[in-house]
Structures are given as C-alpha cells and as structure tokens.
Amino acid sequence: MKYALLDRGDRLSIELAETFHALAADRGLVREETSPELVVTIGGDGTMLQAFHRFRDRVKDVAFVGVHTGHLGFYADWKKDELPELVERIASMKEPYLARYPLIEINIALGNSAEQYLALNEFTLKSVDGTLVAAIHINDEPFEMFRGDGIVISTPPGSTGYNKSLGGAIIHPSFEGIQIAEIASINNRVYRTLGSSMILPKHHHCDIAPDPDELLHVAIDHLVLQMKGVRSILCRVAQEKVAFARYRPYPFWNRVREAFIGSPPDKR
Ligand code: NAP
C-alpha cells in the first residue's frame, strides 16, 4: 500500500504525522508522495479540502482518509489517539469499503476561453466591489435575476459547510445532485429570486451569467480567485467522484448529529 500524507502544519499535526510514518513503516506501508493509492490527512476537514485539490488530477485513482486533531469532522473521521488502530486497519484491510461522494464540475467561460474546476464542498460567487448581479438559467431556460451578496452551489458532502450556514438543506452524500443557495438576495420588482435553496438532480445544470465587466470573487472550496470578463459559469454534477476509504462504519447522519447536536438524547 502506497500512501501520501498531508498535515495541517500546526505542531500537533506535524507530531502526529511523524508518529503515523513510524507506525506505517513498521507495518510495511510505503510512503509515496506523488502517485499514492491512499491519501491520509491529519488536521481537519479543511486539510482534506487541500489534499483533494493537491491530488485532484488523480481523483479516480486514490482514496482519502482523514484524522482530526480536534473533534471528529465530516471528512476527517479518525481521532488523534486512534493512529495505531488506523494504521493496523490500513495494513490489514487490503480492500476497504470506498464511500464515493459526488463532486461539482464548474465551467467558467472567459472571453474566448474556458476554465474547468472540480469542487468537493462548493463553488462560491460574489462580487469584489459589493452587490453581485447575475442571471440564473436552469437547463438553458431563464430562471431568475439575482441581486445580492452571492451564490453558493454545493455538493451533498459540502452541504454541511457554507451551505448549512445559509440555511440550505443537508443532503446525504449518496444523492447525486447540486444545491444552489443564496447569500442575502435583494428582492424587488426587477430582481426577484426564489429565496429558498434549490436542489438539482444529476441530469440538470445551471448557468450563472454575471456582468462581464464586474470583478468577481470566485471560490472553489478554500481556493479564492478574482476574475473579470466572465461571460457565464456552468455548474453540474461532475462525472468523477471522490472516494473515502472507510476502515470502520461511521454513518453520515451520526456525523451530522455529533457535529451539530451532540451526543444522542437519553431514551424516554
Ligand atoms: P476555514 O474558514 O478555516 O474553516 C471553515 C470551517 O468549515 C472549518 O471549521 C472546517 O472544519 C469546516 N468545514 C470544511 N468543510 C466542511 C464540511 N464539508 N462540512 C462541515 N464543515 C466543514 O476554511 P477552510 O478550512 O479552508 O474550509 C473552507 C470551507 O469553509 C469552505 O469550503 C466552506 O464550506 C466553509 N466556509 C463556511 C462559511 C460559513 O459557514 N459562513 C464561510 C466561508 C467558507 P475543520 O475545522 O475541521 O477544518
């Protein structure tokens, strides 16, 4: 088993990474930073986002597993004191269960060229100078004229991130779709939006057409870019999926409860 490891860069994560390498060497795992089969992250869900983008071009060939240095996360589901158990399971389980989660493909048309991105959590569009104005089309039909702070289009696994803060629904990652959520839309007779988030299935797509003269703030997960001259942005469920190696069961709804509610209530 060839593995790569990415840590968050803080002292605890670096120390845990060293411990992991030592345990892994004892169990015959091979460190391979460019073409691994398994990518291990130590830090938090943000560290997993970084790892996903580092190995984006190999997303079909790698699986990810995350260790959280704080409380359990959505992508980082092993705790810091469980490293020996994790290494043991990696070494002994040759074919762990792979949970495959959907991603978003984002195609940005800029002048005569186009750029394509993949997001694990979400795509965020804002205006650098203030209010964003953009026409939204769904399946090539005009849907609404947006005016407000921005638009967030998330994956089901990303639905617990920025999307949730915007009042969007949490979607189980086995569902293949994308969710469009508004950030503070302004509604009047000219600019009218739905006001609630929308979930599109895999065979649907949406296009966002901003003013090409507007300087845009574009975020793909944690990666932030500024762009001008954008004619349109197409978002849909990507063909590729990301695989998370599960060496033990940890149901998604248990993660949601642990993250947002706490321990299960006493039985009545
Ligand atoms: P950050 O601002 O340092 O941290 C954002 C927080 O979101 C961290 O606590 C992170 O967990 C958590 N997170 C990341 N992915 C998540 C997911 N799928 N479900 C639940 N929580 C998640 O930024 P970052 O670490 O680079 O992460 C970028 C992400 O931040 C974006 O993809 C977006 O989802 C989120 N974000 C949220 C808001 C908001 O809620 N208002 C605004 C902007 C961005 P860890 O502590 O485990 O790393």
Short mmCIF file of N, CA and C and ligand atoms in Angstrom, two decimals, residues 8 44-47 49 68 71 73-75 121-122 157-163 165 221-222 260, ligand 1:
data_model
loop_
_atom_site.label_atom_id
_atom_site.label_comp_id
_atom_site.label_asym_id
_atom_site.label_seq_id
_atom_site.Cartn_x
_atom_site.Cartn_y
_atom_site.Cartn_z
N ARG A 8 -1.83 19.56 8.61
CA ARG A 8 -2.27 20.95 8.60
C ARG A 8 -1.12 21.94 8.81
N GLY A 44 -7.89 18.74 9.84
CA GLY A 44 -9.34 18.90 9.94
C GLY A 44 -9.96 18.71 8.57
N ASP A 45 -11.22 19.09 8.45
CA ASP A 45 -11.88 18.98 7.15
C ASP A 45 -11.21 19.91 6.13
N GLY A 46 -10.72 21.06 6.62
CA GLY A 46 -10.01 21.98 5.73
C GLY A 46 -8.75 21.33 5.15
N THR A 47 -8.09 20.49 5.93
CA THR A 47 -6.89 19.78 5.44
C THR A 47 -7.28 18.79 4.34
N LEU A 49 -9.76 19.23 2.28
CA LEU A 49 -10.00 20.03 1.06
C LEU A 49 -8.68 20.28 0.34
N HIS A 68 -8.63 13.71 12.53
CA HIS A 68 -8.95 15.04 13.03
C HIS A 68 -8.17 15.30 14.31
N HIS A 71 -12.22 17.79 17.35
CA HIS A 71 -13.38 16.90 17.36
C HIS A 71 -13.50 16.24 15.98
N GLY A 73 -14.63 15.28 12.32
CA GLY A 73 -15.15 16.14 11.27
C GLY A 73 -15.99 15.35 10.28
N PHE A 74 -16.28 15.97 9.17
CA PHE A 74 -17.06 15.27 8.15
C PHE A 74 -16.17 14.44 7.24
N TYR A 75 -15.00 14.96 6.93
CA TYR A 75 -14.06 14.19 6.09
C TYR A 75 -12.98 13.53 6.95
N ASN A 121 -16.52 20.68 -1.79
CA ASN A 121 -17.55 21.30 -0.95
C ASN A 121 -18.50 22.16 -1.78
N GLU A 122 -17.94 23.22 -2.38
CA GLU A 122 -18.82 24.16 -3.07
C GLU A 122 -18.08 25.14 -3.97
N PRO A 157 -21.78 16.31 0.02
CA PRO A 157 -20.89 16.32 1.19
C PRO A 157 -20.56 17.73 1.67
N GLY A 158 -20.59 18.71 0.77
CA GLY A 158 -20.33 20.10 1.15
C GLY A 158 -21.55 20.77 1.76
N SER A 159 -22.69 20.07 1.77
CA SER A 159 -23.92 20.72 2.25
C SER A 159 -23.86 21.04 3.74
N THR A 160 -22.93 20.41 4.47
CA THR A 160 -22.78 20.70 5.90
C THR A 160 -21.82 21.87 6.14
N GLY A 161 -21.23 22.42 5.09
CA GLY A 161 -20.29 23.53 5.21
C GLY A 161 -21.00 24.87 5.05
N TYR A 162 -20.51 25.70 4.15
CA TYR A 162 -21.05 27.05 3.92
C TYR A 162 -22.56 26.99 3.66
N ASN A 163 -22.98 26.01 2.88
CA ASN A 163 -24.40 25.85 2.54
C ASN A 163 -25.29 25.83 3.78
N SER A 165 -24.73 27.11 6.70
CA SER A 165 -24.80 28.44 7.33
C SER A 165 -25.79 29.35 6.62
N ASP A 221 -14.07 25.66 -3.13
CA ASP A 221 -13.73 25.22 -1.77
C ASP A 221 -12.96 26.35 -1.06
N HIS A 222 -11.73 26.09 -0.63
CA HIS A 222 -10.95 27.11 0.10
C HIS A 222 -10.12 27.98 -0.85
N PHE A 260 -23.40 18.75 15.04
CA PHE A 260 -24.31 19.89 15.22
C PHE A 260 -25.24 19.77 16.42
P1 NAP B 1 -12.00 27.98 7.38
O1 NAP B 1 -12.76 29.25 7.26
O2 NAP B 1 -10.68 27.97 8.04
O3 NAP B 1 -12.90 26.84 8.11
C1 NAP B 1 -14.20 26.62 7.77
C2 NAP B 1 -14.82 25.58 8.70
O4 NAP B 1 -15.62 24.72 7.89
C3 NAP B 1 -13.84 24.70 9.45
O5 NAP B 1 -14.32 24.53 10.76
C4 NAP B 1 -13.89 23.39 8.69
O6 NAP B 1 -13.65 22.27 9.51
C5 NAP B 1 -15.34 23.38 8.26
N1 NAP B 1 -15.67 22.53 7.11
C6 NAP B 1 -15.00 22.35 5.95
N2 NAP B 1 -15.66 21.52 5.14
C7 NAP B 1 -16.79 21.15 5.82
C8 NAP B 1 -17.87 20.29 5.54
N3 NAP B 1 -17.96 19.64 4.36
N4 NAP B 1 -18.84 20.15 6.46
C9 NAP B 1 -18.78 20.79 7.64
N5 NAP B 1 -17.79 21.62 7.98
C10 NAP B 1 -16.79 21.79 7.07
O7 NAP B 1 -11.84 27.45 5.89
P2 NAP B 1 -11.23 26.10 5.34
O8 NAP B 1 -10.80 25.24 6.47
O9 NAP B 1 -10.26 26.42 4.27
O10 NAP B 1 -12.53 25.47 4.68
C11 NAP B 1 -13.15 26.06 3.56
C12 NAP B 1 -14.62 25.81 3.73
O11 NAP B 1 -15.12 26.72 4.70
C13 NAP B 1 -15.45 26.09 2.51
O12 NAP B 1 -15.43 25.01 1.61
C14 NAP B 1 -16.82 26.36 3.12
O13 NAP B 1 -17.62 25.19 3.18
C15 NAP B 1 -16.50 26.81 4.52
N6 NAP B 1 -16.96 28.19 4.71
C16 NAP B 1 -18.01 28.42 5.57
C17 NAP B 1 -18.51 29.67 5.72
C18 NAP B 1 -19.66 29.86 6.66
O14 NAP B 1 -20.14 28.86 7.21
N7 NAP B 1 -20.14 31.08 6.82
C19 NAP B 1 -17.97 30.75 5.03
C20 NAP B 1 -16.92 30.50 4.16
C21 NAP B 1 -16.42 29.21 4.00
P3 NAP B 1 -12.23 21.94 10.19
O15 NAP B 1 -12.12 22.84 11.37
O16 NAP B 1 -12.37 20.50 10.56
O17 NAP B 1 -11.16 22.17 9.15
#
